[in-house]
PDB file of C-alpha atoms in Angstrom:
ATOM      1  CA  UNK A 786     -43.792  96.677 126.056  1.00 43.00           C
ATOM      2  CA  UNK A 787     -43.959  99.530 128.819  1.00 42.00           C
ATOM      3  CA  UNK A 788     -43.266  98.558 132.177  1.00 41.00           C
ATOM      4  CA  UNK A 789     -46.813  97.878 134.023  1.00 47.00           C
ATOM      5  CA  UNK A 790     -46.911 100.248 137.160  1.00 51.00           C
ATOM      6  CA  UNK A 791     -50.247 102.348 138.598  1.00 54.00           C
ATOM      7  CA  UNK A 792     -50.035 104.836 136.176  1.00 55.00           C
ATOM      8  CA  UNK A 793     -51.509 102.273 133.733  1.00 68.00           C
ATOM      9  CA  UNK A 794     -54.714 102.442 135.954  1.00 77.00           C
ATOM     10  CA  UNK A 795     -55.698 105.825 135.366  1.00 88.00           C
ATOM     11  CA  UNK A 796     -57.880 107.651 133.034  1.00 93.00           C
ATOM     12  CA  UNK A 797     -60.315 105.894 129.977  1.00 96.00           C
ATOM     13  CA  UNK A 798     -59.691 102.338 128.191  1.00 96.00           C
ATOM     14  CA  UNK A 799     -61.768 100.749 125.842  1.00 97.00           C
ATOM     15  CA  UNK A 800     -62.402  96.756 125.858  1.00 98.00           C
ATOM     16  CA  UNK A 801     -61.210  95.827 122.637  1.00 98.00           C
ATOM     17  CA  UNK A 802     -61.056  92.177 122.907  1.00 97.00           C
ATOM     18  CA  UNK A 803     -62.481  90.429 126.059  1.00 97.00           C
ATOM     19  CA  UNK A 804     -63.593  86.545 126.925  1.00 97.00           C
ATOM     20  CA  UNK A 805     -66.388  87.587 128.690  1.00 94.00           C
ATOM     21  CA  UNK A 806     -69.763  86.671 127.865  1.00 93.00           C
ATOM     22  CA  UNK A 807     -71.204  89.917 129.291  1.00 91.00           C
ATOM     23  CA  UNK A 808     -69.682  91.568 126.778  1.00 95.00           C
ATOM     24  CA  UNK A 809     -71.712  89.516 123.660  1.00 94.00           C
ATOM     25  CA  UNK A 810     -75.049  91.303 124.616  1.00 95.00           C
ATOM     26  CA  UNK A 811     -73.379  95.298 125.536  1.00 96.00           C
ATOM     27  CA  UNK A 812     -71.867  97.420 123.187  1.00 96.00           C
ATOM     28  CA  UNK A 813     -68.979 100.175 123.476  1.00 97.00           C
ATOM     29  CA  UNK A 814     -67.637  99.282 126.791  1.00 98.00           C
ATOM     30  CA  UNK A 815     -65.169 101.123 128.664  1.00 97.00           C
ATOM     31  CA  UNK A 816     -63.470 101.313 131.776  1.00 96.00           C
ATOM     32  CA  UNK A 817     -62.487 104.485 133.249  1.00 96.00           C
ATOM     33  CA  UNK A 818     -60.084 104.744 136.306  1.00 95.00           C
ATOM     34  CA  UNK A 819     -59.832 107.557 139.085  1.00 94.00           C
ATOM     35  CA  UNK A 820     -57.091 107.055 141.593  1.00 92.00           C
ATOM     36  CA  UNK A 821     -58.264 108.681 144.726  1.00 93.00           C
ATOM     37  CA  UNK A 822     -55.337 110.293 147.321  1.00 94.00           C
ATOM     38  CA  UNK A 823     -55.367 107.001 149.474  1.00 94.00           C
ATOM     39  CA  UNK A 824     -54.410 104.700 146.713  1.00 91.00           C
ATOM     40  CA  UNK A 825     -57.491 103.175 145.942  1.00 93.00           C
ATOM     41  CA  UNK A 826     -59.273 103.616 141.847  1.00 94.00           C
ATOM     42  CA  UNK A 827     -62.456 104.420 141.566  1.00 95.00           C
ATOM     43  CA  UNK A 828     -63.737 102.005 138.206  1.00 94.00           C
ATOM     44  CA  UNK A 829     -66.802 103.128 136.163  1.00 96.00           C
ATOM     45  CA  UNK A 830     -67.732 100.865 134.133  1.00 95.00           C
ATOM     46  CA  UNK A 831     -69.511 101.820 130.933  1.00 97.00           C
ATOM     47  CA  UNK A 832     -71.652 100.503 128.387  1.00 97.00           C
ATOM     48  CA  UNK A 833     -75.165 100.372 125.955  1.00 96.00           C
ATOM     49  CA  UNK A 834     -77.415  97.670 125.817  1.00 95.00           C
ATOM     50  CA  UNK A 835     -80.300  98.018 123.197  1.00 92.00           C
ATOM     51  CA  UNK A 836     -79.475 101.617 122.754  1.00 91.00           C
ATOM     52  CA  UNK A 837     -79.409 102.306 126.418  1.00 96.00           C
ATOM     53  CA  UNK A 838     -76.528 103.737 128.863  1.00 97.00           C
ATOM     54  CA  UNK A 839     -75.420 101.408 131.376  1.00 95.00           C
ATOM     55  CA  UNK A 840     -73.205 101.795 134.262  1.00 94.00           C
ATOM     56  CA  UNK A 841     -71.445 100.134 137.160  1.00 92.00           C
ATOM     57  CA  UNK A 842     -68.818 101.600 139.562  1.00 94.00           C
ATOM     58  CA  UNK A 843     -66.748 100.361 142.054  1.00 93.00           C
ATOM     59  CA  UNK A 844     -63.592 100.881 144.255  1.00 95.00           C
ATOM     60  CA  UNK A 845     -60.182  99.383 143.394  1.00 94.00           C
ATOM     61  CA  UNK A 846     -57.970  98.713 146.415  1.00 94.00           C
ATOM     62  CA  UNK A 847     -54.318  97.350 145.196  1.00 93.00           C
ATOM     63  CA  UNK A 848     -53.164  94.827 146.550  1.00 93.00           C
ATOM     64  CA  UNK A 849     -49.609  93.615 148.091  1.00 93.00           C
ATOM     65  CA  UNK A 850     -48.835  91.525 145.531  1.00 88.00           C
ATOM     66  CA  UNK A 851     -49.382  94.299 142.584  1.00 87.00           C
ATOM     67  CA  UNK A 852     -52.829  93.148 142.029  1.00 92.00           C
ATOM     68  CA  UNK A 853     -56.123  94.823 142.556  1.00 94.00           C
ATOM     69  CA  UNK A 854     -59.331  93.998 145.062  1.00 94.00           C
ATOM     70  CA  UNK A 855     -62.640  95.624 142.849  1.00 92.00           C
ATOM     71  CA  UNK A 856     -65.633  95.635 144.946  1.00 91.00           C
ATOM     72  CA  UNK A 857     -68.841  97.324 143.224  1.00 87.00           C
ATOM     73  CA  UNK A 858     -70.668 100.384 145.268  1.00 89.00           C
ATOM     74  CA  UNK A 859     -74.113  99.268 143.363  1.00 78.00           C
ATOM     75  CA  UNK A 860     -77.146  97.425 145.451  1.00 77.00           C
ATOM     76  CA  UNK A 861     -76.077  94.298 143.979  1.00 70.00           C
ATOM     77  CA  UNK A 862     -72.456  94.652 143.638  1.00 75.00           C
ATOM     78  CA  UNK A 863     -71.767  95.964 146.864  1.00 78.00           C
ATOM     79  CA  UNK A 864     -71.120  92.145 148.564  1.00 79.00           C
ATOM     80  CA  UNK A 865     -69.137  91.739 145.152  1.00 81.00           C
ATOM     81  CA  UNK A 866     -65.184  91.380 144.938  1.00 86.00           C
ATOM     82  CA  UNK A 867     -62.842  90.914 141.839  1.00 89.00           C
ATOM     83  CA  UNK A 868     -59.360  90.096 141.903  1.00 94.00           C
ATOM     84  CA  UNK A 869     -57.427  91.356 139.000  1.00 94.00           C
ATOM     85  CA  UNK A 870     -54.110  92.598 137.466  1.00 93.00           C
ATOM     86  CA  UNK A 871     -52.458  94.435 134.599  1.00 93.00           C
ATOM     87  CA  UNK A 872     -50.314  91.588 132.935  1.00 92.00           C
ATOM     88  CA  UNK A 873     -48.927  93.434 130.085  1.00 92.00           C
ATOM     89  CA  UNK A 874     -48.864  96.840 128.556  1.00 93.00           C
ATOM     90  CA  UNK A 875     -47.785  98.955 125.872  1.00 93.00           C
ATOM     91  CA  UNK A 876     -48.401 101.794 124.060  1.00 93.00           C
ATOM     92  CA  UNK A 877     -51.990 102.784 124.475  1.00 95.00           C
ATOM     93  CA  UNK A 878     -53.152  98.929 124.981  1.00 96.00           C
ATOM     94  CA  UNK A 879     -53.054  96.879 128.406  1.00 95.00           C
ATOM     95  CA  UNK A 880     -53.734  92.954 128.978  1.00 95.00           C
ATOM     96  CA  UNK A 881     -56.056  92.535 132.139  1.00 94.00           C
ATOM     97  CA  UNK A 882     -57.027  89.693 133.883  1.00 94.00           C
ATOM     98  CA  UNK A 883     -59.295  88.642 136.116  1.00 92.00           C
ATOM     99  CA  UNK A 884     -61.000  86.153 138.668  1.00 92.00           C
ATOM    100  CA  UNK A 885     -64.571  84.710 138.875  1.00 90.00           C
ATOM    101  CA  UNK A 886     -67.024  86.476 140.811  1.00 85.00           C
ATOM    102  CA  UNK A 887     -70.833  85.846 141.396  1.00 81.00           C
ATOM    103  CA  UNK A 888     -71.778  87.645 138.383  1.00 79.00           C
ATOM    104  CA  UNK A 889     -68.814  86.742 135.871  1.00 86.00           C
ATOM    105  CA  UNK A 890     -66.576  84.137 135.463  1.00 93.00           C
ATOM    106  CA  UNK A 891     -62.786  84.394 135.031  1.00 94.00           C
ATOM    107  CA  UNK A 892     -61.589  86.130 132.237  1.00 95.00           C
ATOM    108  CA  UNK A 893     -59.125  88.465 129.773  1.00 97.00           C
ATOM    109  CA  UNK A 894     -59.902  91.509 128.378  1.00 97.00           C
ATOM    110  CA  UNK A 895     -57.278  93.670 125.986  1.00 97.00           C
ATOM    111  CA  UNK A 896     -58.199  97.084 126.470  1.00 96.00           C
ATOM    112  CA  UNK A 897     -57.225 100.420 124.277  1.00 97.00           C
ATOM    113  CA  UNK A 898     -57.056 104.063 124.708  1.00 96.00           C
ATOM    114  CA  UNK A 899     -59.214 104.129 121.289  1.00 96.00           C
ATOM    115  CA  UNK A 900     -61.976 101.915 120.400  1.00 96.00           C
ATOM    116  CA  UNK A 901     -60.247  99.906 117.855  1.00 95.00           C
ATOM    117  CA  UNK A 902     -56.163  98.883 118.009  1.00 96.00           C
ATOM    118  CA  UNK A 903     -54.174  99.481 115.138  1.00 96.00           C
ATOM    119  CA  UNK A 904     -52.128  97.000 113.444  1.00 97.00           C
ATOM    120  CA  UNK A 905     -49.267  97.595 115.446  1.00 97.00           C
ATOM    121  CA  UNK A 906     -50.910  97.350 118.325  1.00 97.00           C
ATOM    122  CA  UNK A 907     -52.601  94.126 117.454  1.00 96.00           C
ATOM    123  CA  UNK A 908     -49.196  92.824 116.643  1.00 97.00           C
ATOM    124  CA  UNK A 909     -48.050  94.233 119.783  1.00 97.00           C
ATOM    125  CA  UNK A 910     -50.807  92.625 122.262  1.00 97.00           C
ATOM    126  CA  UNK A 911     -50.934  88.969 120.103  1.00 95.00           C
ATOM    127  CA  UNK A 912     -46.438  89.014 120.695  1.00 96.00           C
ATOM    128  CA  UNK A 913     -47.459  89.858 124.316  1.00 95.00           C
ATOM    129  CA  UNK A 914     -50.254  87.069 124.894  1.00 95.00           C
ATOM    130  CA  UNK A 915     -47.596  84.231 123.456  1.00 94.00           C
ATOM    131  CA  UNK A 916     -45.485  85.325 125.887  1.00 90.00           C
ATOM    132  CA  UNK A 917     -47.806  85.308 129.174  1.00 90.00           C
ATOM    133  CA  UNK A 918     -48.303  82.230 131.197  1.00 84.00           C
ATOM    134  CA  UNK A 919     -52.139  81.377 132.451  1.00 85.00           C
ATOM    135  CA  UNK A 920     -53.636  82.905 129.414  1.00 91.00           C
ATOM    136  CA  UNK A 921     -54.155  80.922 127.061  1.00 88.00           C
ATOM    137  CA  UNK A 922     -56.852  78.863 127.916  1.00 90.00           C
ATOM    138  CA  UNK A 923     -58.436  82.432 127.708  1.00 95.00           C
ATOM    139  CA  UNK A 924     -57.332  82.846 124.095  1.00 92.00           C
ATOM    140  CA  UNK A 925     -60.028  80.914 122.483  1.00 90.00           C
ATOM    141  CA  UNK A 926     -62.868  82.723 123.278  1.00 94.00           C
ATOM    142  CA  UNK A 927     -61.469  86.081 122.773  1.00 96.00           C
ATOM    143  CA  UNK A 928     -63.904  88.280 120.877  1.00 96.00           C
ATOM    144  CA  UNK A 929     -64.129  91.761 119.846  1.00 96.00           C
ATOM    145  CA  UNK A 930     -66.945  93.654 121.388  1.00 96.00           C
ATOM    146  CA  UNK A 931     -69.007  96.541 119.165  1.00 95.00           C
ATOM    147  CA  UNK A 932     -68.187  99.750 119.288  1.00 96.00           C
ATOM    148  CA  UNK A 933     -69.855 102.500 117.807  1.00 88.00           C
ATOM    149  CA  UNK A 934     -68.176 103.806 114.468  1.00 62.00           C
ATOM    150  CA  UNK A 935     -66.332 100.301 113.629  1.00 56.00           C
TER     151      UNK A 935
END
């Protein structure tokens, strides 16, 4: 398992597995991450719902304790903010968690450079998820979201 530092935040991962209910109703999400020269990640959020594009974006500001402060740039996400943090990652797959906002509640999602993680991957991220404390209550309603093509 590679060592979780920034660079893990940057560029396009797809949400593979993920206990959030959102997710049941959207199809091919993905998260892409833009660090920006101060620090901070811009987060777009994508997705389709009945066939349409969705989108929401906000700013990541890290936090002292190696977490990260999202708060969305949207009409209605703008008074938003969601802690989260990188628990665990390897290669091309990262374990994310995160707290309950307005809009969501708390949650896990297992995210992958590709839509789909391959066997060793999937061996890789289950060894991981024995091994991390606070997620399993999590665990049980872990469920794969569509993406196109699988």
């Amino acid at each position: 398992m590679a060592r979780v530092t920034e660079a893990v935040v940057s560029g396009t991962w797809f949400v593979v597995r993920t206990s959030l209910p959102l997710w049941r109703t959207r199809d091919n999400p993905s998260v892409t991450y833009a660090p920006l020269p101060d620090g901070r990640v811009v987060d777009t959020v994508r997705f389709t719902r009945r066939g349409r594009a969705g989108l929401i974006i906000g700013v990541d500001t890290p936090l002292p304790d190696g977490g990260w402060a999202w708060r969305g740039v949207g009409l209605l996400t703008r008074f938003t903010v969601s802690r989260w943090r990188v628990l665990a990652a390897g290669d091309g797959w990262a374990v994310t968690v995160f707290e309950r906002t307005p809009f969501t509640p708390a949650g896990l999602d297992v995210y992958a450079r590709t839509p789909a993680l391959s066997a060793a991957q999937e061996e890789e991220v289950q060894a991981a998820l024995d091994g991390l404390p606070g997620v399993q209550p999590f665990r049980a309603a872990l469920f794969s979201p569509r993406h196109d093509g699988r």
